[in-house]
Coordinates of N, CA, C and O in Angstrom, one line a residue:
M1 N 0.5 -1.4 0.1 CA -0.1 0.2 -0.4 C 0.8 1.6 0.3 O 1.8 1.1 0.4
E2 N 0.3 2.4 -0.6 CA 1.2 3.3 -0.5 C 0.7 4.6 0.2 O -0.6 4.5 0.3
M3 N 1.1 4.9 1.2 CA 0.5 5.2 3.0 C 1.3 6.8 2.5 O 2.3 7.5 2.5
H4 N 0.0 7.2 2.5 CA 0.5 9.2 2.9 C 0.5 9.7 4.9 O -0.5 8.7 5.2
I5 N 1.8 9.7 5.1 CA 1.8 9.8 6.7 C 1.7 11.3 6.8 O 1.4 12.5 6.7
E6 N 0.0 10.9 7.6 CA -0.5 12.8 8.4 C 0.2 13.0 9.5 O 0.4 14.8 9.4
K7 N 0.7 12.3 10.5 CA 1.3 12.0 11.5 C 1.7 11.4 12.4 O 1.9 10.3 12.4
K8 N 3.0 12.2 12.9 CA 4.4 11.5 13.6 C 3.8 12.2 15.2 O 4.3 13.1 15.3
E9 N 3.8 10.9 16.0 CA 3.8 11.7 17.9 C 4.6 10.4 18.2 O 4.7 8.9 17.8
S10 N 4.9 10.6 19.5 CA 5.6 9.7 20.6 C 5.2 9.6 21.9 O 5.1 11.1 22.3
L11 N 5.8 8.9 22.7 CA 4.9 9.0 24.4 C 6.3 8.6 24.8 O 6.4 7.2 24.6
I12 N 7.1 8.9 25.7 CA 8.2 8.9 26.3 C 8.3 8.8 27.9 O 7.6 9.7 28.6
E13 N 8.2 7.9 27.9 CA 8.7 8.0 30.2 C 9.9 7.5 30.3 O 10.0 6.2 30.2
P14 N 10.6 8.5 30.8 CA 12.1 8.2 30.5 C 12.6 6.7 32.0 O 12.1 6.6 32.8
G15 N 13.2 5.9 31.6 CA 13.9 4.5 32.2 C 12.4 3.7 32.0 O 12.4 2.7 32.6
K16 N 11.0 4.0 31.3 CA 10.4 3.1 31.0 C 9.7 2.1 29.9 O 9.6 1.5 30.3
Y17 N 9.4 3.6 29.1 CA 8.7 2.8 27.9 C 9.0 3.8 27.1 O 8.8 5.5 27.0
L18 N 9.3 3.6 25.6 CA 9.3 4.3 24.3 C 7.9 4.1 23.9 O 8.1 3.4 22.7
K19 N 6.9 5.1 23.0 CA 6.3 4.2 22.4 C 6.1 5.5 21.4 O 6.2 7.2 21.2
M20 N 6.6 5.3 19.8 CA 5.9 5.7 18.3 C 5.4 5.7 17.6 O 5.4 4.2 17.3
W21 N 4.1 6.2 16.6 CA 3.7 6.0 16.2 C 3.5 7.2 15.2 O 3.5 8.5 15.4
I22 N 2.8 6.5 13.4 CA 2.3 7.6 13.0 C 1.1 7.4 12.5 O 0.3 6.2 12.9
I23 N 0.1 8.1 12.2 CA -0.5 8.2 11.6 C -1.2 8.1 10.0 O -0.6 9.5 10.2
G24 N -1.9 7.1 8.9 CA -1.5 8.1 7.5 C -2.4 6.8 7.0 O -3.8 6.1 7.9
S25 N -3.0 7.2 6.3 CA -3.9 6.6 4.8 C -3.4 6.3 4.0 O -2.4 6.7 3.3
N26 N -4.7 5.2 2.6 CA -4.1 5.2 1.8 C -3.8 6.1 0.9 O -4.8 7.0 0.4
A27 N -2.4 6.5 0.2 CA -2.8 7.6 -0.4 C -2.9 7.8 -2.4 O -3.2 8.3 -2.7
N28 N -3.8 6.2 -2.6 CA -4.5 5.9 -3.6 C -5.8 6.3 -3.4 O -6.7 6.2 -4.4
D29 N -6.7 6.2 -2.2 CA -7.8 6.9 -1.9 C -8.3 7.9 -2.0 O -7.7 9.5 -1.4
T30 N -9.1 7.9 -2.6 CA -9.6 9.3 -3.4 C -11.4 9.9 -2.3 O -11.8 10.9 -2.5
T31 N -11.4 9.1 -2.1 CA -13.0 9.1 -1.3 C -12.0 10.2 0.3 O -11.9 10.6 0.9
I32 N -14.0 11.1 0.5 CA -13.5 11.4 1.8 C -12.9 10.5 2.8 O -12.5 11.6 4.1
N33 N -13.8 10.2 3.1 CA -13.8 9.9 4.8 C -12.8 8.3 4.9 O -13.2 6.8 4.7
K34 N -11.6 8.7 4.2 CA -10.4 7.6 4.3 C -10.1 6.7 5.5 O -10.7 7.9 6.2
T35 N -9.6 5.4 5.2 CA -9.3 5.3 6.6 C -8.0 5.2 6.8 O -7.4 5.5 5.8
K36 N -8.3 5.1 8.4 CA -6.6 6.1 9.0 C -5.9 5.1 9.5 O -7.0 3.8 10.8
Y37 N -5.1 4.8 9.4 CA -4.2 3.5 9.8 C -2.9 4.7 11.2 O -2.0 5.3 10.7
K38 N -3.1 3.4 12.3 CA -2.0 4.2 12.8 C -1.0 2.7 13.3 O -1.3 1.5 14.2
V39 N 0.4 3.2 13.2 CA 1.3 2.3 13.2 C 2.2 2.5 14.0 O 3.1 3.5 13.8
M40 N 2.7 1.7 15.0 CA 3.2 1.5 16.0 C 4.3 1.4 15.7 O 4.6 0.5 14.3
I41 N 5.7 1.9 16.1 CA 7.2 1.5 15.8 C 8.1 1.7 16.7 O 8.3 1.9 17.7
D42 N 8.6 0.4 16.3 CA 10.0 -0.6 17.7 C 10.9 0.5 17.3 O 12.0 1.1 18.8
D43 N 11.4 0.6 16.4 CA 12.6 1.1 15.8 C 13.1 2.3 15.6 O 12.1 3.1 14.9
S44 N 13.8 3.4 16.3 CA 13.6 5.0 16.5 C 14.4 5.1 15.4 O 13.4 6.8 14.5
R45 N 15.2 4.4 14.7 CA 16.2 5.2 13.5 C 14.9 4.9 12.3 O 15.2 5.8 11.9
L46 N 14.2 3.9 12.3 CA 13.0 3.9 11.3 C 12.2 5.0 11.9 O 11.5 6.1 10.7
Y47 N 11.7 5.4 12.5 CA 11.1 6.4 13.4 C 11.4 8.1 12.7 O 10.6 8.5 12.4
N48 N 13.0 8.0 13.0 CA 13.4 9.6 12.7 C 13.1 9.4 11.2 O 13.6 10.4 10.1
L49 N 13.4 8.5 10.4 CA 13.8 8.9 9.2 C 12.0 8.9 8.5 O 12.0 9.8 6.6
I50 N 11.3 8.3 9.1 CA 9.9 8.6 8.2 C 9.3 9.9 8.3 O 9.5 11.0 9.7
E51 N 8.8 10.7 7.4 CA 8.8 12.4 7.3 C 7.5 12.6 7.0 O 6.4 11.9 6.3
E52 N 6.5 13.6 8.2 CA 5.3 14.2 7.9 C 5.0 14.8 6.3 O 5.5 15.4 5.9
G53 N 3.6 13.9 5.9 CA 3.3 14.9 4.5 C 3.6 14.2 3.6 O 3.9 14.5 2.6
K54 N 4.2 13.2 3.9 CA 5.7 11.6 2.1 C 4.3 10.8 2.4 O 4.2 11.1 3.1
E55 N 5.0 10.2 1.1 CA 4.0 8.4 0.8 C 5.2 8.2 1.1 O 6.6 8.7 0.2
Y56 N 5.3 7.0 1.0 CA 5.8 5.8 1.7 C 5.2 4.7 0.7 O 3.2 4.6 1.8
F57 N 5.8 3.8 0.7 CA 5.4 2.1 0.4 C 5.5 0.8 1.2 O 6.7 0.9 1.8
V58 N 3.9 1.0 1.5 CA 5.0 -0.5 3.1 C 3.9 -1.8 2.5 O 2.9 -1.5 2.3
S59 N 4.7 -2.7 2.8 CA 4.1 -3.7 2.4 C 3.6 -4.6 3.9 O 4.4 -4.7 5.0
V60 N 2.1 -5.0 4.9 CA 1.9 -5.7 5.6 C 1.4 -6.7 5.3 O 1.2 -7.2 4.5
Q61 N 1.7 -7.4 6.6 CA 1.1 -9.0 6.7 C -0.1 -8.7 8.0 O 0.8 -8.1 9.0
G62 N -1.3 -9.4 8.0 CA -1.8 -9.4 8.8 C -2.4 -11.1 9.7 O -1.7 -11.9 9.0
S63 N -2.2 -10.8 11.0 CA -2.2 -11.7 12.1 C -2.9 -11.5 13.0 O -3.6 -10.7 13.5
K64 N -4.3 -12.8 13.7 CA -4.6 -13.1 14.1 C -4.8 -13.1 15.7 O -4.1 -13.9 16.0
E65 N -5.0 -12.5 17.2 CA -4.5 -13.6 18.0 C -5.4 -13.9 18.5 O -6.3 -13.4 18.5
A66 N -5.3 -14.9 19.5 CA -6.1 -15.7 19.9 C -6.6 -14.7 20.7 O -6.1 -14.2 21.3
Q67 N -8.4 -15.2 20.8 CA -9.4 -14.7 21.9 C -10.0 -12.8 21.6 O -10.3 -12.2 22.0
K68 N -9.1 -12.3 20.0 CA -9.3 -11.9 19.2 C -9.7 -11.5 18.4 O -9.7 -12.1 17.3
T69 N -10.9 -9.8 17.8 CA -11.4 -9.9 17.2 C -10.5 -9.4 15.7 O -10.8 -9.2 14.7
D70 N -9.9 -8.5 16.4 CA -9.0 -7.5 15.4 C -7.9 -8.2 15.3 O -7.1 -8.8 15.4
Y71 N -7.5 -7.9 13.6 CA -6.1 -8.2 13.2 C -5.3 -6.9 13.5 O -5.9 -6.1 13.5
I72 N -3.7 -7.8 13.9 CA -2.9 -6.6 14.0 C -1.7 -6.9 12.2 O -1.8 -7.6 12.1
Y73 N -2.2 -5.8 11.9 CA -1.0 -5.1 10.8 C 0.8 -5.4 11.4 O 0.8 -4.3 11.8
T74 N 1.2 -5.5 10.6 CA 2.9 -5.7 10.8 C 3.9 -5.3 9.6 O 3.0 -5.9 8.4
F75 N 4.4 -5.1 9.5 CA 5.3 -4.5 7.7 C 6.2 -4.9 8.6 O 7.4 -4.6 9.8
G76 N 7.4 -5.1 7.1 CA 9.2 -5.8 7.6 C 9.7 -4.6 6.7 O 10.6 -4.5 6.8
Q77 N 9.2 -4.0 6.2 CA 9.5 -3.4 4.8 C 8.8 -1.7 4.9 O 8.3 -2.0 4.4
I78 N 9.3 -0.7 4.4 CA 8.7 0.6 3.8 C 10.1 1.3 3.2 O 11.5 1.2 3.6
S79 N 9.0 2.0 2.1 CA 10.2 2.4 1.1 C 9.4 3.5 0.7 O 8.3 3.9 0.6
V80 N 10.6 5.0 0.2 CA 10.3 6.4 -0.4 C 9.6 5.4 -2.0 O 10.3 5.0 -2.2
V81 N 8.6 6.3 -2.1 CA 7.7 6.1 -4.0 C 8.6 6.4 -4.3 O 9.6 7.3 -4.6
G82 N 9.8 5.5 -5.4 CA 10.3 5.5 -6.1 C 11.4 6.3 -5.9 O 12.7 6.4 -6.4
G83 N 12.5 5.0 -4.4 CA 13.5 5.5 -3.5 C 13.5 4.4 -2.7 O 13.5 3.7 -3.3
T84 N 14.2 4.9 -2.1 CA 15.2 4.3 -1.1 C 14.2 3.2 -0.5 O 13.2 3.9 0.3
Q85 N 14.9 2.4 0.1 CA 14.0 1.1 1.4 C 14.6 1.6 2.1 O 15.2 1.4 2.9
L86 N 13.7 1.4 4.0 CA 13.7 1.7 5.1 C 12.8 0.7 6.1 O 12.2 0.1 5.4
V87 N 13.7 0.0 6.7 CA 13.4 -1.6 7.5 C 13.6 -1.4 8.9 O 13.7 -0.2 9.3
G88 N 12.6 -1.9 9.0 CA 12.2 -2.0 10.6 C 10.8 -2.4 11.0 O 10.2 -3.3 10.1
K89 N 10.7 -2.5 12.3 CA 9.2 -3.2 13.1 C 8.4 -2.5 13.1 O 8.8 -1.2 13.3
G90 N 7.6 -3.3 13.0 CA 6.0 -2.2 13.4 C 4.9 -3.0 13.2 O 5.3 -4.1 12.3
K91 N 3.8 -1.9 13.0 CA 2.4 -2.5 13.9 C 1.5 -1.7 13.4 O 1.2 -0.7 13.4
I92 N 0.8 -2.0 12.5 CA -0.8 -1.1 12.1 C -1.5 -2.0 12.9 O -2.2 -3.0 12.7
E93 N -2.4 -0.7 13.6 CA -4.0 -1.0 14.6 C -4.5 -1.0 14.1 O -4.6 0.2 13.0

């Protein structure tokens, strides 16, 4: 999917945890009510390379945990459209 990055956010609790995420939507979806995705990112190096307002090609895989109804989508690769590949861990909720 080609994803348009709308927002980057993080929550840092020194010595306890670091949460980083981006919010984006399918760049090829022209409808008014686009589905937005929250992508949690584990790797701060990857998070720092992603820029708001840009588009990236993201490969995703879905998995379903036991006793849960929703799928968790993960990506192992993200690349600049027509450019360099970036690699890191993350999930789409």
